[in-house]
CSV table of C-alpha atoms in Angstrom, one decimal:
chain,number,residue,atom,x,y,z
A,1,UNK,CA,0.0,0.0,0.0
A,2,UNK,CA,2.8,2.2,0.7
A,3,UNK,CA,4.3,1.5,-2.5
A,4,UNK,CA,1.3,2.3,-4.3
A,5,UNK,CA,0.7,5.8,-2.3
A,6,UNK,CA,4.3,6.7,-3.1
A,7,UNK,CA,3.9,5.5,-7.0
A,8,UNK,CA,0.7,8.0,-6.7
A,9,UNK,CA,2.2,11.1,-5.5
A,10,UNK,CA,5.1,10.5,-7.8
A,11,UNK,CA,2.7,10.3,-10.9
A,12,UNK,CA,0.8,12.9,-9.9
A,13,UNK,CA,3.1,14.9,-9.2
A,14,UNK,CA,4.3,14.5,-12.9
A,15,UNK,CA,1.0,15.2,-14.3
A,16,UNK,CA,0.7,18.4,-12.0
A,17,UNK,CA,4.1,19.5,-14.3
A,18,UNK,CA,3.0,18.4,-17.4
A,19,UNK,CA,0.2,20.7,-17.1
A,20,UNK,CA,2.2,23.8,-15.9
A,21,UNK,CA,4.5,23.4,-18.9
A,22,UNK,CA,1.6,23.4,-20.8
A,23,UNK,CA,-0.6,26.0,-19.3
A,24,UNK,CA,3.1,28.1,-19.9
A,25,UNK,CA,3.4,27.2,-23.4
A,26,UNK,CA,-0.5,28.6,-24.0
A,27,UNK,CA,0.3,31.5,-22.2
A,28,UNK,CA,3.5,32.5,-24.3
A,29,UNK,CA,1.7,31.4,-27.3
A,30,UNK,CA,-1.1,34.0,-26.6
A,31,UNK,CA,1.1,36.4,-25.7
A,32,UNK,CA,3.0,36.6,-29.0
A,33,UNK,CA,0.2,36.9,-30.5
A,34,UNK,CA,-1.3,40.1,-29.0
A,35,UNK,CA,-4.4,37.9,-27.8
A,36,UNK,CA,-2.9,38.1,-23.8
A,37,UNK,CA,-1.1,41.5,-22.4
A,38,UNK,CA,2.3,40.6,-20.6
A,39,UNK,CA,3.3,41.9,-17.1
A,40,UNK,CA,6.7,43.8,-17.7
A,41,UNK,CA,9.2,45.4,-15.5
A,42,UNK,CA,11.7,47.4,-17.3
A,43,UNK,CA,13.9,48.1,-14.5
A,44,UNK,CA,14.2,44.4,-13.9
A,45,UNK,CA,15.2,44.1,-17.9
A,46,UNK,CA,17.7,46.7,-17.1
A,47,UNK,CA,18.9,44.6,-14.4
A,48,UNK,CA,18.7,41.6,-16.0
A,49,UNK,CA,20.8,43.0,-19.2
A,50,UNK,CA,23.6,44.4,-17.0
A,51,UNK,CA,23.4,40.6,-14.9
A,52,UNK,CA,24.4,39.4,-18.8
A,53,UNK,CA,26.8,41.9,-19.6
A,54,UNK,CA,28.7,41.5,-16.3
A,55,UNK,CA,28.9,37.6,-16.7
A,56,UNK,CA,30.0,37.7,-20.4
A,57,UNK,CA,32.8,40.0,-19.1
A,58,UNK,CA,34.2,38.3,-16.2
A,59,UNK,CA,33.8,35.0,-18.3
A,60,UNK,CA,36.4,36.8,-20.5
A,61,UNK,CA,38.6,37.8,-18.3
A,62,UNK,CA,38.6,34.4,-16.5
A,63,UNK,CA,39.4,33.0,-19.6
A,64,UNK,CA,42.3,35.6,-20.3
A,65,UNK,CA,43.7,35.3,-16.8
A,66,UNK,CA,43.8,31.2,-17.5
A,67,UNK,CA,45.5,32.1,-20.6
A,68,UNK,CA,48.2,34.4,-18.6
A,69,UNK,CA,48.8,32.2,-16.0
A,70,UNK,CA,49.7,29.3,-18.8
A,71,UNK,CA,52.2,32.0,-20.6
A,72,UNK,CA,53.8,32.4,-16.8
A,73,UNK,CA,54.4,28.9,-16.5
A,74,UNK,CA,55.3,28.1,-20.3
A,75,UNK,CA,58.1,31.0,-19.5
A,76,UNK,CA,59.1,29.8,-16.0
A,77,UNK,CA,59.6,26.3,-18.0
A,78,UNK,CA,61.7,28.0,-21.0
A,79,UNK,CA,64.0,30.2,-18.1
A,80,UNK,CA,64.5,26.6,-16.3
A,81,UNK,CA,66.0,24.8,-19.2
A,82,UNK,CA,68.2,28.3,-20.1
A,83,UNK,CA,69.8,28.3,-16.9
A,84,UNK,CA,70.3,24.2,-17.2
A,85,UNK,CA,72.0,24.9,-20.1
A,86,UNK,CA,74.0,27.4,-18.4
A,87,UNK,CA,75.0,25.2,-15.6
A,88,UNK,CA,76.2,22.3,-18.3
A,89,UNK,CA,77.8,24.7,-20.0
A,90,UNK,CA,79.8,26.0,-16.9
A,91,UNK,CA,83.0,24.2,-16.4
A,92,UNK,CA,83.6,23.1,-13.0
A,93,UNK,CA,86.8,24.4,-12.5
A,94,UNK,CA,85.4,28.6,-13.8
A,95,UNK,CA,85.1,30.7,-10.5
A,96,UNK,CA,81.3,31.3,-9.8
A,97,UNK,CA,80.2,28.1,-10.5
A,98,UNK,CA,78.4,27.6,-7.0
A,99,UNK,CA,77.0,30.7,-7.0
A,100,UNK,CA,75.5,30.3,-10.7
A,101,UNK,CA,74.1,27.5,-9.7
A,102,UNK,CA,72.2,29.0,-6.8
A,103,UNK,CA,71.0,32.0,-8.9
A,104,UNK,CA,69.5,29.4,-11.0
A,105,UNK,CA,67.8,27.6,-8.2
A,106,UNK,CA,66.8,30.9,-6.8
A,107,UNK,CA,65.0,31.8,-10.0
A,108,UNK,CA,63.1,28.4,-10.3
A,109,UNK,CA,61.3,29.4,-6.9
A,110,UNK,CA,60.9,32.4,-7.7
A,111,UNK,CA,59.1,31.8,-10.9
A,112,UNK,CA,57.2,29.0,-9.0
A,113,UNK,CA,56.2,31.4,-6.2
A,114,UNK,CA,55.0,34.0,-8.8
A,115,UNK,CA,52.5,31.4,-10.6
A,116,UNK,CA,51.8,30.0,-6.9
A,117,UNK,CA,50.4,33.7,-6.1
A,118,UNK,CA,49.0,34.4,-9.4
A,119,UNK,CA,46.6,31.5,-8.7
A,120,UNK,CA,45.6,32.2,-5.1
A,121,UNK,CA,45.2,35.6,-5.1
A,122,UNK,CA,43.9,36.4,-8.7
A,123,UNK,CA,42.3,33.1,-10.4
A,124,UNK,CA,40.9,31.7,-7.1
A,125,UNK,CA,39.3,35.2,-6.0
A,126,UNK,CA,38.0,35.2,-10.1
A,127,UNK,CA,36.5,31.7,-9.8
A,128,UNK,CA,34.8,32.5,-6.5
A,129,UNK,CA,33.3,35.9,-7.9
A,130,UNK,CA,32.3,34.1,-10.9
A,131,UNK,CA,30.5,31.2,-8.9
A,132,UNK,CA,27.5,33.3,-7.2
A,133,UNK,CA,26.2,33.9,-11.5
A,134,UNK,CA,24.7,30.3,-11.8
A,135,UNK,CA,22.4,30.4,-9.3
A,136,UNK,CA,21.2,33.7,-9.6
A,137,UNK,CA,21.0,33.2,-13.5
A,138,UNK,CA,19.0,29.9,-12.4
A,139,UNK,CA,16.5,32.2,-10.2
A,140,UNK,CA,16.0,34.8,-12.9
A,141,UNK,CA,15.2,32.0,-15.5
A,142,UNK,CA,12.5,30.7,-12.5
A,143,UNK,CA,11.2,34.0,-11.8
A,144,UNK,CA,10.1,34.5,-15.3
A,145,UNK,CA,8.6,31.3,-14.9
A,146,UNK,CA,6.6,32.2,-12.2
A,147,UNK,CA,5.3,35.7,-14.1
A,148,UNK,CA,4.4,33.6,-16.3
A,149,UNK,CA,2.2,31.4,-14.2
A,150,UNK,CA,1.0,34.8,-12.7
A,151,UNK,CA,-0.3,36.2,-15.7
A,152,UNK,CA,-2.0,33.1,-16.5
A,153,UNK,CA,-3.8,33.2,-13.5
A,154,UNK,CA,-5.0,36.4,-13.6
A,155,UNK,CA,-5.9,35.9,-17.4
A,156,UNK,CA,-8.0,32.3,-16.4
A,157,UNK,CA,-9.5,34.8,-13.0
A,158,UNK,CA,-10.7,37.9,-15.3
A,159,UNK,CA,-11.9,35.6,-18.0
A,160,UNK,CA,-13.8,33.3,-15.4
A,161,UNK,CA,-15.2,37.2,-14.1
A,162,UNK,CA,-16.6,38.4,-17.3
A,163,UNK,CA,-17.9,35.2,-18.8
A,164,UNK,CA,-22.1,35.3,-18.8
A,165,UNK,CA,-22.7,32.8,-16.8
A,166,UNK,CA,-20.5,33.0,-13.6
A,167,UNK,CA,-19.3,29.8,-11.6
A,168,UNK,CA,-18.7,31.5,-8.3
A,169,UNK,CA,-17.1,28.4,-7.0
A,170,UNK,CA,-14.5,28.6,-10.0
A,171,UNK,CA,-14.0,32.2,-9.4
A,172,UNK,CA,-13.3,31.3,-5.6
A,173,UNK,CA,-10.8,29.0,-6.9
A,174,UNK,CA,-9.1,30.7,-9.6
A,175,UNK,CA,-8.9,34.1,-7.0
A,176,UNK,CA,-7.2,31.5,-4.9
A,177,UNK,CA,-4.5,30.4,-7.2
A,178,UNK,CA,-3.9,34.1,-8.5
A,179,UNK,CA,-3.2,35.3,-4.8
A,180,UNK,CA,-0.6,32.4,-4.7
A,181,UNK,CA,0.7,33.1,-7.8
A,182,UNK,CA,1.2,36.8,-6.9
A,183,UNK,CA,3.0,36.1,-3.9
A,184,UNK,CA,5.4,32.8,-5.1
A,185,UNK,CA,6.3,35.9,-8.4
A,186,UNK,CA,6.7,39.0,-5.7
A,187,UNK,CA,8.8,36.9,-3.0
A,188,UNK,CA,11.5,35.5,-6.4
A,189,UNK,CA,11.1,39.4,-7.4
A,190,UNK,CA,11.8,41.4,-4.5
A,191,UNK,CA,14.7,39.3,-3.5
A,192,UNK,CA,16.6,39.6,-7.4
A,193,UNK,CA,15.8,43.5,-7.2
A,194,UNK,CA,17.6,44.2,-4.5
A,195,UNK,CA,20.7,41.3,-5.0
A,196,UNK,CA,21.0,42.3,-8.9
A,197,UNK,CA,21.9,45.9,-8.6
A,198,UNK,CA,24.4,44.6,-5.6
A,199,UNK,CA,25.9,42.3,-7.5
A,200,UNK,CA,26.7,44.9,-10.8
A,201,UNK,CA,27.8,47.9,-8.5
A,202,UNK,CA,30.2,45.0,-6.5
A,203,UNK,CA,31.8,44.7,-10.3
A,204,UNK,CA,34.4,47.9,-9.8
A,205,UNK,CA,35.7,46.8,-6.1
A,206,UNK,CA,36.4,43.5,-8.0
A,207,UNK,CA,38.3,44.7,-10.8
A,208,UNK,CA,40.5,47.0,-8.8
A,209,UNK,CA,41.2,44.3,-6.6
A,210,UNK,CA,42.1,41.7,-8.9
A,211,UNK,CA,44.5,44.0,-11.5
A,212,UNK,CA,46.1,45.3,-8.2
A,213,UNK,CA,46.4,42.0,-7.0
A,214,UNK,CA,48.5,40.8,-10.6
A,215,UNK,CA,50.1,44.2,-11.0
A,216,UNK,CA,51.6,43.8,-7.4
A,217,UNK,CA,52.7,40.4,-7.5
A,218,UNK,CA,54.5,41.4,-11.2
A,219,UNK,CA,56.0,44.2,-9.8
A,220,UNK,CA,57.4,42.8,-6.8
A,221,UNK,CA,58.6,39.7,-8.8
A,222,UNK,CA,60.4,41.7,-11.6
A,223,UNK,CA,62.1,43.7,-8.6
A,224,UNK,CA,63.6,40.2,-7.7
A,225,UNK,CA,64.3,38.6,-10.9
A,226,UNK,CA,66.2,41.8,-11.6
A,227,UNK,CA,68.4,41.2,-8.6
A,228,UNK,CA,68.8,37.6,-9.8
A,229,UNK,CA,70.1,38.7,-13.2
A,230,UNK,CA,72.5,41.1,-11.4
A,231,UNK,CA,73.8,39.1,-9.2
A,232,UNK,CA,74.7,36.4,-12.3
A,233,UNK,CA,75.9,39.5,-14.2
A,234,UNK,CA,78.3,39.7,-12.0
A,235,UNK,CA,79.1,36.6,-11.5
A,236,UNK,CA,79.7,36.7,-15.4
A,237,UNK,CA,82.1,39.7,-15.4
A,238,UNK,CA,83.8,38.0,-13.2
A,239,UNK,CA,84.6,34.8,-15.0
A,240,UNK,CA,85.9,37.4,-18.4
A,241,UNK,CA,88.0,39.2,-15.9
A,242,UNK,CA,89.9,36.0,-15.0
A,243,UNK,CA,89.5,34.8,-19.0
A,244,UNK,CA,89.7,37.9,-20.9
A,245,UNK,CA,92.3,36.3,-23.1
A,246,UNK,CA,89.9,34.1,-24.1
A,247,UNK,CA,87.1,36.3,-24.7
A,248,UNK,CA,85.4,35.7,-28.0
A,249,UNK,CA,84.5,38.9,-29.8
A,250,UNK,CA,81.9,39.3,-32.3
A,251,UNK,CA,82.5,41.2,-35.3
A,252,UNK,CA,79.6,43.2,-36.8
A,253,UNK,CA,79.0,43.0,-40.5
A,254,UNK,CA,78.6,46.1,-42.4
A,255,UNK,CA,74.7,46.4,-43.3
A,256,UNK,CA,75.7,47.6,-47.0
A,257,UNK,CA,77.4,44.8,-48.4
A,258,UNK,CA,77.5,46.8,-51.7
A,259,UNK,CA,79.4,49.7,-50.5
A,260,UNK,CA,82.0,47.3,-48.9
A,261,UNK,CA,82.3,45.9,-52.0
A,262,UNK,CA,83.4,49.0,-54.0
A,263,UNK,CA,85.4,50.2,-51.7
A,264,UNK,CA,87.7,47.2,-51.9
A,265,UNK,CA,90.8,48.6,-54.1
A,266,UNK,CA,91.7,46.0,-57.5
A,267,UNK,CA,95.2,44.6,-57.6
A,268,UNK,CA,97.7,47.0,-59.7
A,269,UNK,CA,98.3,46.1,-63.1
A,270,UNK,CA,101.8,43.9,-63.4
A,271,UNK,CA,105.0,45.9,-64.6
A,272,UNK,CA,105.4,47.1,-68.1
A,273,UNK,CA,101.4,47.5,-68.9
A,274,UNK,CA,100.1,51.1,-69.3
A,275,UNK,CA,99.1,52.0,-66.1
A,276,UNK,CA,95.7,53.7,-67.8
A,277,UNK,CA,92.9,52.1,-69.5
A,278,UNK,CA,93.1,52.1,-73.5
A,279,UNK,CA,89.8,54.5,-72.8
A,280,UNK,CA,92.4,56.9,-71.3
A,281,UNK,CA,95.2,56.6,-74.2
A,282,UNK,CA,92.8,56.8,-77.3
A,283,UNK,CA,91.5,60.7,-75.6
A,284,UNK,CA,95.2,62.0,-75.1
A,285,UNK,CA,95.9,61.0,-78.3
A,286,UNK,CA,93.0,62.7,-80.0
A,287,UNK,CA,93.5,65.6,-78.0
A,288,UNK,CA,97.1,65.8,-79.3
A,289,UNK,CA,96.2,65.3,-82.7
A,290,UNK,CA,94.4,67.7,-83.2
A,291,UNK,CA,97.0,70.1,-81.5
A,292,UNK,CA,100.3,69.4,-82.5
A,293,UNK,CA,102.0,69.2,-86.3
A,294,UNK,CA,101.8,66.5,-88.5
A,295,UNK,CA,105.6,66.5,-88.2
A,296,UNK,CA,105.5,65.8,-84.2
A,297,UNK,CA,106.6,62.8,-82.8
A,298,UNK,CA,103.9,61.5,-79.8
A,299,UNK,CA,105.7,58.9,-76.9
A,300,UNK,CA,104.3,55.4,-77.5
A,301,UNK,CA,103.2,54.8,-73.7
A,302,UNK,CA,103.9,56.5,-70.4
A,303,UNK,CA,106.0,53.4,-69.2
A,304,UNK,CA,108.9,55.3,-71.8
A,305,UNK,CA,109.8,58.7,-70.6
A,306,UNK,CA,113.5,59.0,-72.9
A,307,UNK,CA,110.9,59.3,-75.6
A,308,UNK,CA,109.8,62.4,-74.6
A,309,UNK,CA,113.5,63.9,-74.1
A,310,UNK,CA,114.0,63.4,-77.7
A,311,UNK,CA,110.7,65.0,-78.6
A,312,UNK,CA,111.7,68.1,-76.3
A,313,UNK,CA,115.3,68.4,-77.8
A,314,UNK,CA,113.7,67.8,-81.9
A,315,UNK,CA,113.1,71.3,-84.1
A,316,UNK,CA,109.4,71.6,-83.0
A,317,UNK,CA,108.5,74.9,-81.3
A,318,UNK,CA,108.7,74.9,-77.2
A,319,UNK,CA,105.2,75.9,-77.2
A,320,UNK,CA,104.2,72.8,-79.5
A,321,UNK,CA,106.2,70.3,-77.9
A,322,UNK,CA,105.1,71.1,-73.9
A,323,UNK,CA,102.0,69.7,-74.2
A,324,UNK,CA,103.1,65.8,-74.9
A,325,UNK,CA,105.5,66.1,-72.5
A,326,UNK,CA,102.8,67.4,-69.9
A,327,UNK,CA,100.9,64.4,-71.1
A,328,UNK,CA,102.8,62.1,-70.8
A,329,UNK,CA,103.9,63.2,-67.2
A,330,UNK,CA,100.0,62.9,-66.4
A,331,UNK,CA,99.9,59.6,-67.5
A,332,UNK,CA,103.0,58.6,-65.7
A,333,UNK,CA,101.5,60.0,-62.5
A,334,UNK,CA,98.3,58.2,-63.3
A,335,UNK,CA,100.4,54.7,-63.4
A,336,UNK,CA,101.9,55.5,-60.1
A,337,UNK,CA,98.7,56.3,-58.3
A,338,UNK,CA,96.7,53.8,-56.7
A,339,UNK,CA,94.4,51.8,-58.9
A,340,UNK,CA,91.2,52.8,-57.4
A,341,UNK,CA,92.1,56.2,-58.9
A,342,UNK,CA,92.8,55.1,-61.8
A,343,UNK,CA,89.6,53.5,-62.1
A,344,UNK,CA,87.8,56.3,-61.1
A,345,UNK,CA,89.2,58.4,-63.7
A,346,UNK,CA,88.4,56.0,-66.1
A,347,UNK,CA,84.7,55.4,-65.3
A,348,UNK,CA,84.8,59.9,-65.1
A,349,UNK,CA,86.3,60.3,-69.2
A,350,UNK,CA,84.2,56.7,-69.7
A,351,UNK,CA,81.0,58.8,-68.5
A,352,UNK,CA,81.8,61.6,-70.7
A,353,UNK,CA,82.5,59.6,-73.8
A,354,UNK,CA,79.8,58.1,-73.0
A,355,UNK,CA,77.4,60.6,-72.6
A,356,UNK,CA,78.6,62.7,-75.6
A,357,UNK,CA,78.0,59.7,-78.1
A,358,UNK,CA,74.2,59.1,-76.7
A,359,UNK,CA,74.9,55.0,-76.2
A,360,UNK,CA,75.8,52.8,-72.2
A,361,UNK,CA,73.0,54.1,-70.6
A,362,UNK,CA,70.0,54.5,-72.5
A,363,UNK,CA,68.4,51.5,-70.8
A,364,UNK,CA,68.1,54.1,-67.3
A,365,UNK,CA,66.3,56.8,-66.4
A,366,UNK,CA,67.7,60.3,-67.1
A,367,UNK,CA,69.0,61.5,-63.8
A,368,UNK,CA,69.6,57.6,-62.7
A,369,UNK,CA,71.9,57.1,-58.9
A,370,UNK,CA,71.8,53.5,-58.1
A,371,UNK,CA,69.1,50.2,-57.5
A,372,UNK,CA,67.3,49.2,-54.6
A,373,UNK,CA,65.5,46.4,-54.0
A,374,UNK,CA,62.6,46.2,-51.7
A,375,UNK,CA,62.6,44.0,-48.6
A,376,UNK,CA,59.1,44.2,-48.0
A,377,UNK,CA,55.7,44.9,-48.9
A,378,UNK,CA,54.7,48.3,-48.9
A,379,UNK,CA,50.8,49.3,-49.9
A,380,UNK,CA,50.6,52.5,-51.4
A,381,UNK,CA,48.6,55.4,-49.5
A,382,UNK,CA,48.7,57.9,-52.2
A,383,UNK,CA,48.5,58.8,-55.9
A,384,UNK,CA,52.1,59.8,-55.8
A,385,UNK,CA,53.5,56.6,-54.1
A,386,UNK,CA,55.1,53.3,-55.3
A,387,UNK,CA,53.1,50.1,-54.7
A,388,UNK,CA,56.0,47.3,-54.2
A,389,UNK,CA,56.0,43.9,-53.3
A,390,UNK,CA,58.9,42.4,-52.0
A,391,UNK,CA,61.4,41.8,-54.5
A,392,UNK,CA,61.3,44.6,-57.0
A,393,UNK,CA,63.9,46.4,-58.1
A,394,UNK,CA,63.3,50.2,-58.1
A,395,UNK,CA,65.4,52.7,-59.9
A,396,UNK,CA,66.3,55.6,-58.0
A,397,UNK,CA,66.4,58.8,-59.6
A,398,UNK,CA,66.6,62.7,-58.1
A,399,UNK,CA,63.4,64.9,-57.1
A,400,UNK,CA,62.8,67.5,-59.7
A,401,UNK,CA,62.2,70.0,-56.3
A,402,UNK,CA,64.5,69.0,-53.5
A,403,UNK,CA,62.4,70.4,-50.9
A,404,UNK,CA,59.5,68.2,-51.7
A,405,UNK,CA,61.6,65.4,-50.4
A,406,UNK,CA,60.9,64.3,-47.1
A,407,UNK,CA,63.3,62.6,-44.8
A,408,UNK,CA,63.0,58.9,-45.5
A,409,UNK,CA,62.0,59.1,-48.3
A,410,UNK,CA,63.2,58.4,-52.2
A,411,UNK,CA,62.0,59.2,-55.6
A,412,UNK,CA,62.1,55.9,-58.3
A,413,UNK,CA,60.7,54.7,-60.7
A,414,UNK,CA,59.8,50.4,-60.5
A,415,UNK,CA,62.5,48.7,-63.3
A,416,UNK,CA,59.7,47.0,-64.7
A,417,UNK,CA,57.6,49.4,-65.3
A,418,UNK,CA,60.4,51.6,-66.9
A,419,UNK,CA,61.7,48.4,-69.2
A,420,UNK,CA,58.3,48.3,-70.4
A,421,UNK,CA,56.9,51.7,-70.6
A,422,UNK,CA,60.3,54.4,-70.8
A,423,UNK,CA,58.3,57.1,-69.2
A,424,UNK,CA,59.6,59.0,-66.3
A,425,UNK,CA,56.9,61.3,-65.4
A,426,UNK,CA,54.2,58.4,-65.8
A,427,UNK,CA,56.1,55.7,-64.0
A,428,UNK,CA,57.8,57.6,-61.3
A,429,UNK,CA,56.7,58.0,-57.7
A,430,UNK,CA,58.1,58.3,-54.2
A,431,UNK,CA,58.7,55.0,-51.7
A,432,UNK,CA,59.8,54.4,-48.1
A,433,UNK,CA,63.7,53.8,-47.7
A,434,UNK,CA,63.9,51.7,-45.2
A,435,UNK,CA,61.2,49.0,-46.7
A,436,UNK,CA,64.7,48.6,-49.3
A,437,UNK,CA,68.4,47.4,-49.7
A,438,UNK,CA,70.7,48.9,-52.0
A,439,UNK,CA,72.3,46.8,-54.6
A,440,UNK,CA,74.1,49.2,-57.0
């Protein structure tokens, strides 16, 4: 008999929840559709909306706490197997060894103590601040439950009221179960009113507490590290004090591999070849030409000066006969120079030749300095800019004004577009320097 009481209060205890669920799902239903008015509260909806804006943040910043906390300890592990390497590294007969090794020790607990606090004074106090939101999300949820049972109660009382013909003993009962309605929905209401406001005002004490908390502990654990590191620093200087012999120095590279390059002098041409290019030769002896008689004897190279004695003491005038020997004293001083000279005053008369018979350069830009080569990608921002992508070879040439350039800056036009195109003013544009490398 028992059994069968309990088996009856269980069932109908089911039943009693089927038909709440249902009379809910009628209610809502009617509601949407404008056929039953809804009891609101819109300073509870403001409540509620700051309830969900509070947990979606302090969710986050859980989560981006967890996330710290993991980069503290993936750090203390990478700092551990440094100073491991150090002490395997460190021969046992270098002075300092014993106190490197307790520097190393010393910073294992110190990283360890730093997660240690992290956790207890930060994460802990987060979870625990985090843990009242489920129950009172669970008790908002149920009092909007319970307005809903409330409006369906008064909705089933005022229809019983103004039907035609009136069941007093219905309206007895449904007056009954409005009343308890009422007060299950006031006593779940009164109590979130006054705890949500409490709970979003408590939001700033939190957050000052917790970033103090981690600023703090990060503070006072750089203060120590940095003691740690000075203390090995010196243990450091030290060791190269009682091994500077042995130090090992490294040698920086110059950044413009280019200009090292061309500063690098060529090897002097062996004995008894003309000290100056042919380039060199060929415009002396044009120049004399067309200055001296056809009778005039000119030296054969400057590597044979008793030539020129016997062209100073022939018939030919003084006036005539000064100018091959002052050529071929230049060219003698030319050979003796050193050959980077030389080959600078090549390249100079090279230029000129060059220049005056239109041909070596065509294939540049008038105005062309050197080639750079862009490291990176740089997105033009204006009209007047370059659009490179790493890679491209820009040929730099002069601005037209100057002033108009700005510090950083350099004017070129892209060697693809001028191999294809051969237009200055519709190719050229200004580009970042330092997104480039020289490489002429």
């Amino acid at each position: 008999m028992a059994e069968l009481g309990s088996k009856g209060v269980t069932a109908g205890k089911i039943a009693s929840n089927v038909q709440k669920k249902l009379t809910r799902a009628q209610e809502k239903v009617l509601q949407k559709l404008g056929k039953a008015d809804e009891t609101k509260d819109e300073q509870f909806e403001q409540c509620v909306q700051n309830f969900n804006k509070q947990l979606t943040e302090g969710t986050r910043l859980q989560k981006d706490l967890r996330t710290y906390l993991a980069s503290v300890k993936a750090m203390h592990e990478a700092s551990k197997k440094l100073n491991e390497c150090l002490q395997e590294v460190y021969e046992p007969d270098w002075p300092g060894r014993d106190e490197a090794n307790k520097i190393a020790e010393n910073n294992d607990l110190l990283w360890m103590d730093y997660h240690q606090k992290l956790v207890d004074q930060a994460l802990l106090t987060m979870d625990t601040y985090l843990g009242q939101f489920p129950d009172i999300k669970s008790r908002i949820a149920k009092r909007g439950r319970k307005l809903v049972d409330y409006d369906s109660a008064r909705h089933h009382f005022e229809s019983l009221q103004t039907a035609k013909k009136k069941d007093e003993a219905k309206i007895a009962k449904a007056e009954e179960e409005l009343i308890k309605a009422q007060k299950v929905f006031e006593e779940m209401n009164v109590d979130l009113q006054e705890e949500l406001p409490s709970l979003w005002n408590s939001r700033v004490g939190f957050y000052v507490n917790t970033f103090q908390s981690i600023a703090g502990l990060e503070e006072n654990f750089h203060k120590e590290m940095s003691k740690l590191n000075q203390n090995l620093n010196d243990v450091l200087v030290s060791l190269e004090k009682q091994h500077g012999s042995n130090t090992f120095t490294v040698k920086a590279q110059p950044s413009d591999n280019t200009a090292t390059k061309g500063n690098k002098s060529p090897s002097p041409p062996p004995d008894g070849s003309p000290a100056a290019t042919p380039d060199i030769r060929v415009n002396h002896e044009q120049e004399q030409a067309g200055m001296t008689e056809p009778g005039a004897t000119l030296p054969k190279s400057p590597s044979q000066p008793g030539e020129v004695s016997e062209v100073a003491g022939g018939t030919e005038p003084a006036a005539e006969t000064q100018e091959p020997r002052e050529t071929a004293a230049s060219e003698t001083t030319s050979s003796s120079l050193p050959a980077v000279v030389v080959e600078n005053f090549s390249a100079t008369v090279n230029g000129a030749m060059e220049g005056s018979s239109g041909v070596g350069r065509l294939d540049l830009p008038p105005g062309f300095m050197f080639k750079v080569q862009a490291q990176h990608d740089y997105t033009a921002t204006d009209t007047d800019e370059l659009q490179l992508k790493a890679g491209d070879v820009v040929l730099v040439i002069p601005f037209q004004n100057p002033e108009e350039q700005d510090e950083g800056w350099l004017m070129g036009i892209k060697e693809s577009d001028w191999n294809q195109h051969k237009e200055v003013e519709k190719c050229q544009g200004v580009f970042p320097e330092n997104f480039t490398e020289r490489v002429q």
